[in-house]
Every structure is written in structure tokens, then in C-alpha cells.
Amino acid sequence: MPPRSTPLLPECYYHIYNKVVEGAKLFYSNHDFFLYLQLWQEVDFTSCCRLEAYCLMPTHYHYLLKMIDGKLFSKKMSYLFDIYLKTINTSQKHQGRFFANRFQSRLVDNSDYLIHLCGYIHLNPIEAGLVKNIEKWPFSNYLEFAGKRNGKLWDPEFFTDHFSDHATYEEFLKNRYDNKGLDNYIFKD
């Protein structure tokens, strides 16, 4: 694939997103979600980015990342999906492409939007009607933000730099989260 038209710059935050083609799923079962998360850990993205917030959905994913090395990140994403999608192709007898394009990225250049983007990412399963209570969706790092799980994929320093405590984040989602003004940072289907 040709190089990205807009490079991913070091020390910048990005919202990373991709969605599968019509009729396909990225994750067919809980096992698939857990396999993907295990592969993310094994591929070891720590040398190319810090994973701040994430949410995996049946047909797409969202990451909020602080980039270290954009070229290396792109290579690792390609490698991760090569491994993961081979497994899905075999288990689901899927043929053809999963994604129409490479992952999309949006530079997040405003700290207010950075915080609201965390809410947007974590609330995605509720917005999609997959759960009524966000605590019931284990495939995001909301539970880490809420202090209810001690996951290893995210960068807890980001949380302490931007939120005073876990209860404050939960209160923010319930009463102060607002996705107005996020148009430059989110993706429309």
C-alpha cells in the first residue's frame, strides 16, 4: 500500500477508526474479541503508541492513541490484522475484503475534545444499542477508567493526567458528556 497521505505525527493524539465492509463482521463472538485483544498485546504496540481509550464493536473499532512512531504503528496494525483476519477467514469461511480502506485517523488538537472523545468512544456500545449499561460491555477500557478493572492494554497515566478520579469520570459520562463539537474528531458512517 502507498504511504499515508497525512503522516501520523509523534506526541500527537489521534482518533483511529475502521469499519468492515457491508455484510461482514469484525468480531463474531466473545472469543473473537478476546483473541484480538490478546493479539494486540502480543504484537506490542508500546514502541509506537500509547493506547489511551478504546472500544471494539462487532463491525468496527475506535482507538484514542498518543502516537510515538506513526510508520511503525501502521506496520503493526497491518501485521495485527493479517494474523487476526486469517483466523476469522478460516473460522467464518469469509471470503473477500474486510475493510474497504486502511484505518482512518483524526488528529485531536484540543484538550476539551480529547476528554469528550473518551466519552464518545466508551459510550459507543450504548449508542449502538448493544448494552443499556456500559459496565456490561467488556471490550473497551471504560472499566479501567471507572476503576472497576485493572487492564494492561491502556496507559493509566493518561487517565490521571486528565481526570481527577474514577468517580469523576463516571459522573462526567452521566451528566456532562456532550458530543457536540466533535464532528472534526469522529467518523460518520
PDB file of C-alpha atoms in Angstrom:
ATOM      1  CA  MET A   1       0.000   0.000   0.000  1.00  0.00           C
ATOM      2  CA  PRO A   2       1.273   3.528  -0.661  1.00  0.00           C
ATOM      3  CA  PRO A   3       2.324   5.657   2.312  1.00  0.00           C
ATOM      4  CA  ARG A   4      -0.348   7.594   4.186  1.00  0.00           C
ATOM      5  CA  SER A   5      -1.156  10.952   2.620  1.00  0.00           C
ATOM      6  CA  THR A   6      -1.158  12.537   6.098  1.00  0.00           C
ATOM      7  CA  PRO A   7       1.560  11.187   8.393  1.00  0.00           C
ATOM      8  CA  LEU A   8       0.826  10.275  11.998  1.00  0.00           C
ATOM      9  CA  LEU A   9       2.952  12.714  13.997  1.00  0.00           C
ATOM     10  CA  PRO A  10       4.804  11.817  17.197  1.00  0.00           C
ATOM     11  CA  GLU A  11       3.492  13.136  20.531  1.00  0.00           C
ATOM     12  CA  CYS A  12       0.079  13.870  18.988  1.00  0.00           C
ATOM     13  CA  TYR A  13      -3.259  12.328  19.893  1.00  0.00           C
ATOM     14  CA  TYR A  14      -5.301  10.563  17.222  1.00  0.00           C
ATOM     15  CA  HIS A  15      -8.717   9.009  16.962  1.00  0.00           C
ATOM     16  CA  ILE A  16      -8.175   5.831  14.910  1.00  0.00           C
ATOM     17  CA  TYR A  17     -11.164   4.067  13.383  1.00  0.00           C
ATOM     18  CA  ASN A  18     -12.091   1.497  10.794  1.00  0.00           C
ATOM     19  CA  LYS A  19     -15.282  -0.312   9.834  1.00  0.00           C
ATOM     20  CA  VAL A  20     -15.752  -3.523   7.871  1.00  0.00           C
ATOM     21  CA  VAL A  21     -17.483  -3.660   4.512  1.00  0.00           C
ATOM     22  CA  GLU A  22     -21.241  -4.106   4.353  1.00  0.00           C
ATOM     23  CA  GLY A  23     -22.366  -7.585   5.394  1.00  0.00           C
ATOM     24  CA  ALA A  24     -19.173  -8.508   7.248  1.00  0.00           C
ATOM     25  CA  LYS A  25     -18.373  -8.562  10.931  1.00  0.00           C
ATOM     26  CA  LEU A  26     -15.038  -7.943  12.555  1.00  0.00           C
ATOM     27  CA  PHE A  27     -15.960  -9.868  15.690  1.00  0.00           C
ATOM     28  CA  TYR A  28     -18.449 -12.742  15.539  1.00  0.00           C
ATOM     29  CA  SER A  29     -18.198 -13.921  19.143  1.00  0.00           C
ATOM     30  CA  ASN A  30     -16.731 -13.011  22.510  1.00  0.00           C
ATOM     31  CA  HIS A  31     -13.886 -15.372  21.673  1.00  0.00           C
ATOM     32  CA  ASP A  32     -13.007 -13.199  18.668  1.00  0.00           C
ATOM     33  CA  PHE A  33     -12.888 -10.041  20.793  1.00  0.00           C
ATOM     34  CA  PHE A  34     -10.623 -11.721  23.347  1.00  0.00           C
ATOM     35  CA  LEU A  35      -8.392 -13.158  20.620  1.00  0.00           C
ATOM     36  CA  TYR A  36      -7.972  -9.716  19.087  1.00  0.00           C
ATOM     37  CA  LEU A  37      -7.094  -8.143  22.451  1.00  0.00           C
ATOM     38  CA  GLN A  38      -4.582 -10.924  23.104  1.00  0.00           C
ATOM     39  CA  LEU A  39      -3.008 -10.346  19.678  1.00  0.00           C
ATOM     40  CA  TRP A  40      -2.844  -6.578  20.323  1.00  0.00           C
ATOM     41  CA  GLN A  41      -0.839  -7.343  23.444  1.00  0.00           C
ATOM     42  CA  GLU A  42       1.417  -9.868  21.679  1.00  0.00           C
ATOM     43  CA  VAL A  43       2.146  -7.541  18.749  1.00  0.00           C
ATOM     44  CA  ASP A  44       3.213  -4.997  21.415  1.00  0.00           C
ATOM     45  CA  PHE A  45       2.292  -1.510  20.309  1.00  0.00           C
ATOM     46  CA  THR A  46       4.127   0.170  23.211  1.00  0.00           C
ATOM     47  CA  SER A  47       7.043   1.191  20.989  1.00  0.00           C
ATOM     48  CA  CYS A  48       4.792   3.061  18.541  1.00  0.00           C
ATOM     49  CA  CYS A  49       1.865   4.459  20.569  1.00  0.00           C
ATOM     50  CA  ARG A  50       0.126   4.768  23.907  1.00  0.00           C
ATOM     51  CA  LEU A  51      -3.389   3.340  23.940  1.00  0.00           C
ATOM     52  CA  GLU A  52      -5.456   5.848  25.900  1.00  0.00           C
ATOM     53  CA  ALA A  53      -9.062   4.796  25.198  1.00  0.00           C
ATOM     54  CA  TYR A  54     -10.527   2.058  23.040  1.00  0.00           C
ATOM     55  CA  CYS A  55     -13.746   0.294  22.157  1.00  0.00           C
ATOM     56  CA  LEU A  56     -14.191  -2.767  19.967  1.00  0.00           C
ATOM     57  CA  MET A  57     -17.570  -3.184  18.299  1.00  0.00           C
ATOM     58  CA  PRO A  58     -18.894  -6.064  16.158  1.00  0.00           C
ATOM     59  CA  THR A  59     -18.269  -4.156  12.906  1.00  0.00           C
ATOM     60  CA  HIS A  60     -15.661  -1.541  13.820  1.00  0.00           C
ATOM     61  CA  TYR A  61     -13.145  -0.272  16.338  1.00  0.00           C
ATOM     62  CA  HIS A  62     -12.176   3.050  17.935  1.00  0.00           C
ATOM     63  CA  TYR A  63      -8.829   3.926  19.486  1.00  0.00           C
ATOM     64  CA  LEU A  64      -7.622   7.110  21.079  1.00  0.00           C
ATOM     65  CA  LEU A  65      -3.844   6.959  20.801  1.00  0.00           C
ATOM     66  CA  LYS A  66      -0.864   9.112  21.598  1.00  0.00           C
ATOM     67  CA  MET A  67       1.468   8.450  18.707  1.00  0.00           C
ATOM     68  CA  ILE A  68       5.159   7.710  19.128  1.00  0.00           C
ATOM     69  CA  ASP A  69       6.040   6.359  15.673  1.00  0.00           C
ATOM     70  CA  GLY A  70       3.316   6.546  13.039  1.00  0.00           C
ATOM     71  CA  LYS A  71       5.070   4.412  10.423  1.00  0.00           C
ATOM     72  CA  LEU A  72       5.729   1.654  12.932  1.00  0.00           C
ATOM     73  CA  PHE A  73       2.130   1.891  14.155  1.00  0.00           C
ATOM     74  CA  SER A  74       0.840   1.401  10.591  1.00  0.00           C
ATOM     75  CA  LYS A  75       3.100  -1.634  10.119  1.00  0.00           C
ATOM     76  CA  LYS A  76       1.998  -3.167  13.412  1.00  0.00           C
ATOM     77  CA  MET A  77      -1.685  -2.594  12.586  1.00  0.00           C
ATOM     78  CA  SER A  78      -1.184  -4.314   9.242  1.00  0.00           C
ATOM     79  CA  TYR A  79       0.562  -7.235  10.930  1.00  0.00           C
ATOM     80  CA  LEU A  80      -2.107  -7.493  13.655  1.00  0.00           C
ATOM     81  CA  PHE A  81      -4.931  -7.624  11.137  1.00  0.00           C
ATOM     82  CA  ASP A  82      -3.063 -10.073   8.893  1.00  0.00           C
ATOM     83  CA  ILE A  83      -2.918 -12.521  11.795  1.00  0.00           C
ATOM     84  CA  TYR A  84      -6.375 -11.829  13.174  1.00  0.00           C
ATOM     85  CA  LEU A  85      -8.256 -11.834   9.856  1.00  0.00           C
ATOM     86  CA  LYS A  86      -6.628 -15.089   8.722  1.00  0.00           C
ATOM     87  CA  THR A  87      -8.129 -16.692  11.818  1.00  0.00           C
ATOM     88  CA  ILE A  88     -11.551 -15.137  11.158  1.00  0.00           C
ATOM     89  CA  ASN A  89     -11.423 -16.078   7.464  1.00  0.00           C
ATOM     90  CA  THR A  90     -10.850 -19.687   8.458  1.00  0.00           C
ATOM     91  CA  SER A  91     -13.382 -19.895  11.292  1.00  0.00           C
ATOM     92  CA  GLN A  92     -16.143 -17.977   9.468  1.00  0.00           C
ATOM     93  CA  LYS A  93     -15.301 -19.147   5.953  1.00  0.00           C
ATOM     94  CA  HIS A  94     -15.215 -15.483   4.971  1.00  0.00           C
ATOM     95  CA  GLN A  95     -14.002 -14.574   1.501  1.00  0.00           C
ATOM     96  CA  GLY A  96     -13.091 -11.160   0.197  1.00  0.00           C
ATOM     97  CA  ARG A  97     -12.084  -7.976   1.897  1.00  0.00           C
ATOM     98  CA  PHE A  98     -12.978  -6.997   5.431  1.00  0.00           C
ATOM     99  CA  PHE A  99     -12.130  -3.305   5.101  1.00  0.00           C
ATOM    100  CA  ALA A 100     -12.714  -1.057   2.097  1.00  0.00           C
ATOM    101  CA  ASN A 101      -9.749   1.134   3.114  1.00  0.00           C
ATOM    102  CA  ARG A 102      -6.913   1.387   5.584  1.00  0.00           C
ATOM    103  CA  PHE A 103      -7.724   2.738   9.030  1.00  0.00           C
ATOM    104  CA  GLN A 104      -8.808   6.351   9.287  1.00  0.00           C
ATOM    105  CA  SER A 105      -7.186   8.844  11.627  1.00  0.00           C
ATOM    106  CA  ARG A 106      -8.146  12.220  13.010  1.00  0.00           C
ATOM    107  CA  LEU A 107      -5.691  14.468  14.811  1.00  0.00           C
ATOM    108  CA  VAL A 108      -7.102  15.552  18.184  1.00  0.00           C
ATOM    109  CA  ASP A 109      -5.687  19.011  18.757  1.00  0.00           C
ATOM    110  CA  ASN A 110      -7.890  20.283  21.578  1.00  0.00           C
ATOM    111  CA  SER A 111      -7.794  19.018  25.172  1.00  0.00           C
ATOM    112  CA  ASP A 112     -11.548  19.554  25.724  1.00  0.00           C
ATOM    113  CA  TYR A 113     -12.316  17.411  22.705  1.00  0.00           C
ATOM    114  CA  LEU A 114      -9.769  14.849  23.862  1.00  0.00           C
ATOM    115  CA  ILE A 115     -11.757  14.315  27.057  1.00  0.00           C
ATOM    116  CA  HIS A 116     -15.131  14.243  25.283  1.00  0.00           C
ATOM    117  CA  LEU A 117     -13.733  11.818  22.719  1.00  0.00           C
ATOM    118  CA  CYS A 118     -13.070   9.357  25.563  1.00  0.00           C
ATOM    119  CA  GLY A 119     -16.780   9.544  26.384  1.00  0.00           C
ATOM    120  CA  TYR A 120     -17.760   9.119  22.749  1.00  0.00           C
ATOM    121  CA  ILE A 121     -15.569   6.020  22.435  1.00  0.00           C
ATOM    122  CA  HIS A 122     -16.717   4.447  25.699  1.00  0.00           C
ATOM    123  CA  LEU A 123     -20.420   5.126  25.096  1.00  0.00           C
ATOM    124  CA  ASN A 124     -20.380   3.617  21.598  1.00  0.00           C
ATOM    125  CA  PRO A 125     -21.949   0.279  22.699  1.00  0.00           C
ATOM    126  CA  ILE A 126     -24.886   2.121  24.311  1.00  0.00           C
ATOM    127  CA  GLU A 127     -25.374   4.342  21.254  1.00  0.00           C
ATOM    128  CA  ALA A 128     -25.380   1.208  19.064  1.00  0.00           C
ATOM    129  CA  GLY A 129     -27.962  -0.489  21.306  1.00  0.00           C
ATOM    130  CA  LEU A 130     -25.653  -3.365  22.284  1.00  0.00           C
ATOM    131  CA  VAL A 131     -25.997  -2.739  26.031  1.00  0.00           C
ATOM    132  CA  LYS A 132     -28.004  -0.447  28.301  1.00  0.00           C
ATOM    133  CA  ASN A 133     -25.292  -0.297  30.966  1.00  0.00           C
ATOM    134  CA  ILE A 134     -21.768   0.471  29.780  1.00  0.00           C
ATOM    135  CA  GLU A 135     -20.323  -1.748  32.519  1.00  0.00           C
ATOM    136  CA  LYS A 136     -21.783  -4.736  30.655  1.00  0.00           C
ATOM    137  CA  TRP A 137     -19.524  -4.122  27.602  1.00  0.00           C
ATOM    138  CA  PRO A 138     -16.116  -5.669  28.402  1.00  0.00           C
ATOM    139  CA  PHE A 139     -14.481  -4.783  25.064  1.00  0.00           C
ATOM    140  CA  SER A 140     -13.442  -1.243  25.897  1.00  0.00           C
ATOM    141  CA  ASN A 141     -11.317   0.271  28.617  1.00  0.00           C
ATOM    142  CA  TYR A 142     -14.257   2.047  30.235  1.00  0.00           C
ATOM    143  CA  LEU A 143     -13.942  -0.334  33.198  1.00  0.00           C
ATOM    144  CA  GLU A 144     -10.350   0.838  33.719  1.00  0.00           C
ATOM    145  CA  PHE A 145     -11.481   4.475  33.586  1.00  0.00           C
ATOM    146  CA  ALA A 146     -14.178   3.623  36.153  1.00  0.00           C
ATOM    147  CA  GLY A 147     -11.647   1.837  38.401  1.00  0.00           C
ATOM    148  CA  LYS A 148     -13.505  -1.487  38.107  1.00  0.00           C
ATOM    149  CA  ARG A 149     -10.886  -3.475  36.207  1.00  0.00           C
ATOM    150  CA  ASN A 150      -7.104  -3.465  36.134  1.00  0.00           C
ATOM    151  CA  GLY A 151      -6.389  -3.967  32.424  1.00  0.00           C
ATOM    152  CA  LYS A 152      -2.923  -3.902  30.930  1.00  0.00           C
ATOM    153  CA  LEU A 153      -3.548  -2.522  27.425  1.00  0.00           C
ATOM    154  CA  TRP A 154      -4.072   1.124  28.274  1.00  0.00           C
ATOM    155  CA  ASP A 155      -1.884   3.944  29.579  1.00  0.00           C
ATOM    156  CA  PRO A 156      -3.185   4.794  33.090  1.00  0.00           C
ATOM    157  CA  GLU A 157      -1.020   7.938  33.190  1.00  0.00           C
ATOM    158  CA  PHE A 158      -3.330   9.490  30.598  1.00  0.00           C
ATOM    159  CA  PHE A 159      -6.267   8.974  32.942  1.00  0.00           C
ATOM    160  CA  THR A 160      -4.546  10.580  35.924  1.00  0.00           C
ATOM    161  CA  ASP A 161      -3.387  13.491  33.743  1.00  0.00           C
ATOM    162  CA  HIS A 162      -6.919  14.285  32.513  1.00  0.00           C
ATOM    163  CA  PHE A 163      -9.357  13.103  35.197  1.00  0.00           C
ATOM    164  CA  SER A 164      -9.186  13.620  38.943  1.00  0.00           C
ATOM    165  CA  ASP A 165     -10.562  10.194  39.868  1.00  0.00           C
ATOM    166  CA  HIS A 166     -12.733   7.309  38.684  1.00  0.00           C
ATOM    167  CA  ALA A 167     -15.953   8.656  40.196  1.00  0.00           C
ATOM    168  CA  THR A 168     -15.395  11.966  38.385  1.00  0.00           C
ATOM    169  CA  TYR A 169     -15.170  10.175  35.055  1.00  0.00           C
ATOM    170  CA  GLU A 170     -18.374   8.231  35.720  1.00  0.00           C
ATOM    171  CA  GLU A 171     -20.101  11.482  36.710  1.00  0.00           C
ATOM    172  CA  PHE A 172     -18.762  13.131  33.548  1.00  0.00           C
ATOM    173  CA  LEU A 173     -20.311  10.400  31.372  1.00  0.00           C
ATOM    174  CA  LYS A 174     -23.656  10.583  33.151  1.00  0.00           C
ATOM    175  CA  ASN A 175     -24.075  14.338  33.409  1.00  0.00           C
ATOM    176  CA  ARG A 176     -21.540  16.365  31.441  1.00  0.00           C
ATOM    177  CA  TYR A 177     -20.561  14.339  28.379  1.00  0.00           C
ATOM    178  CA  ASP A 178     -21.584  16.105  25.201  1.00  0.00           C
ATOM    179  CA  ASN A 179     -20.617  15.070  21.682  1.00  0.00           C
ATOM    180  CA  LYS A 180     -21.436  18.490  20.201  1.00  0.00           C
ATOM    181  CA  GLY A 181     -18.391  19.918  18.519  1.00  0.00           C
ATOM    182  CA  LEU A 182     -16.774  16.524  17.997  1.00  0.00           C
ATOM    183  CA  ASP A 183     -17.519  16.462  14.265  1.00  0.00           C
ATOM    184  CA  ASN A 184     -13.877  17.055  13.356  1.00  0.00           C
ATOM    185  CA  TYR A 185     -12.771  14.164  15.557  1.00  0.00           C
ATOM    186  CA  ILE A 186     -15.339  11.416  14.920  1.00  0.00           C
ATOM    187  CA  PHE A 187     -16.307   9.433  11.840  1.00  0.00           C
ATOM    188  CA  LYS A 188     -19.716   9.250  10.225  1.00  0.00           C
ATOM    189  CA  ASP A 189     -20.869   6.002   8.618  1.00  0.00           C
TER     190      ASP A 189
END
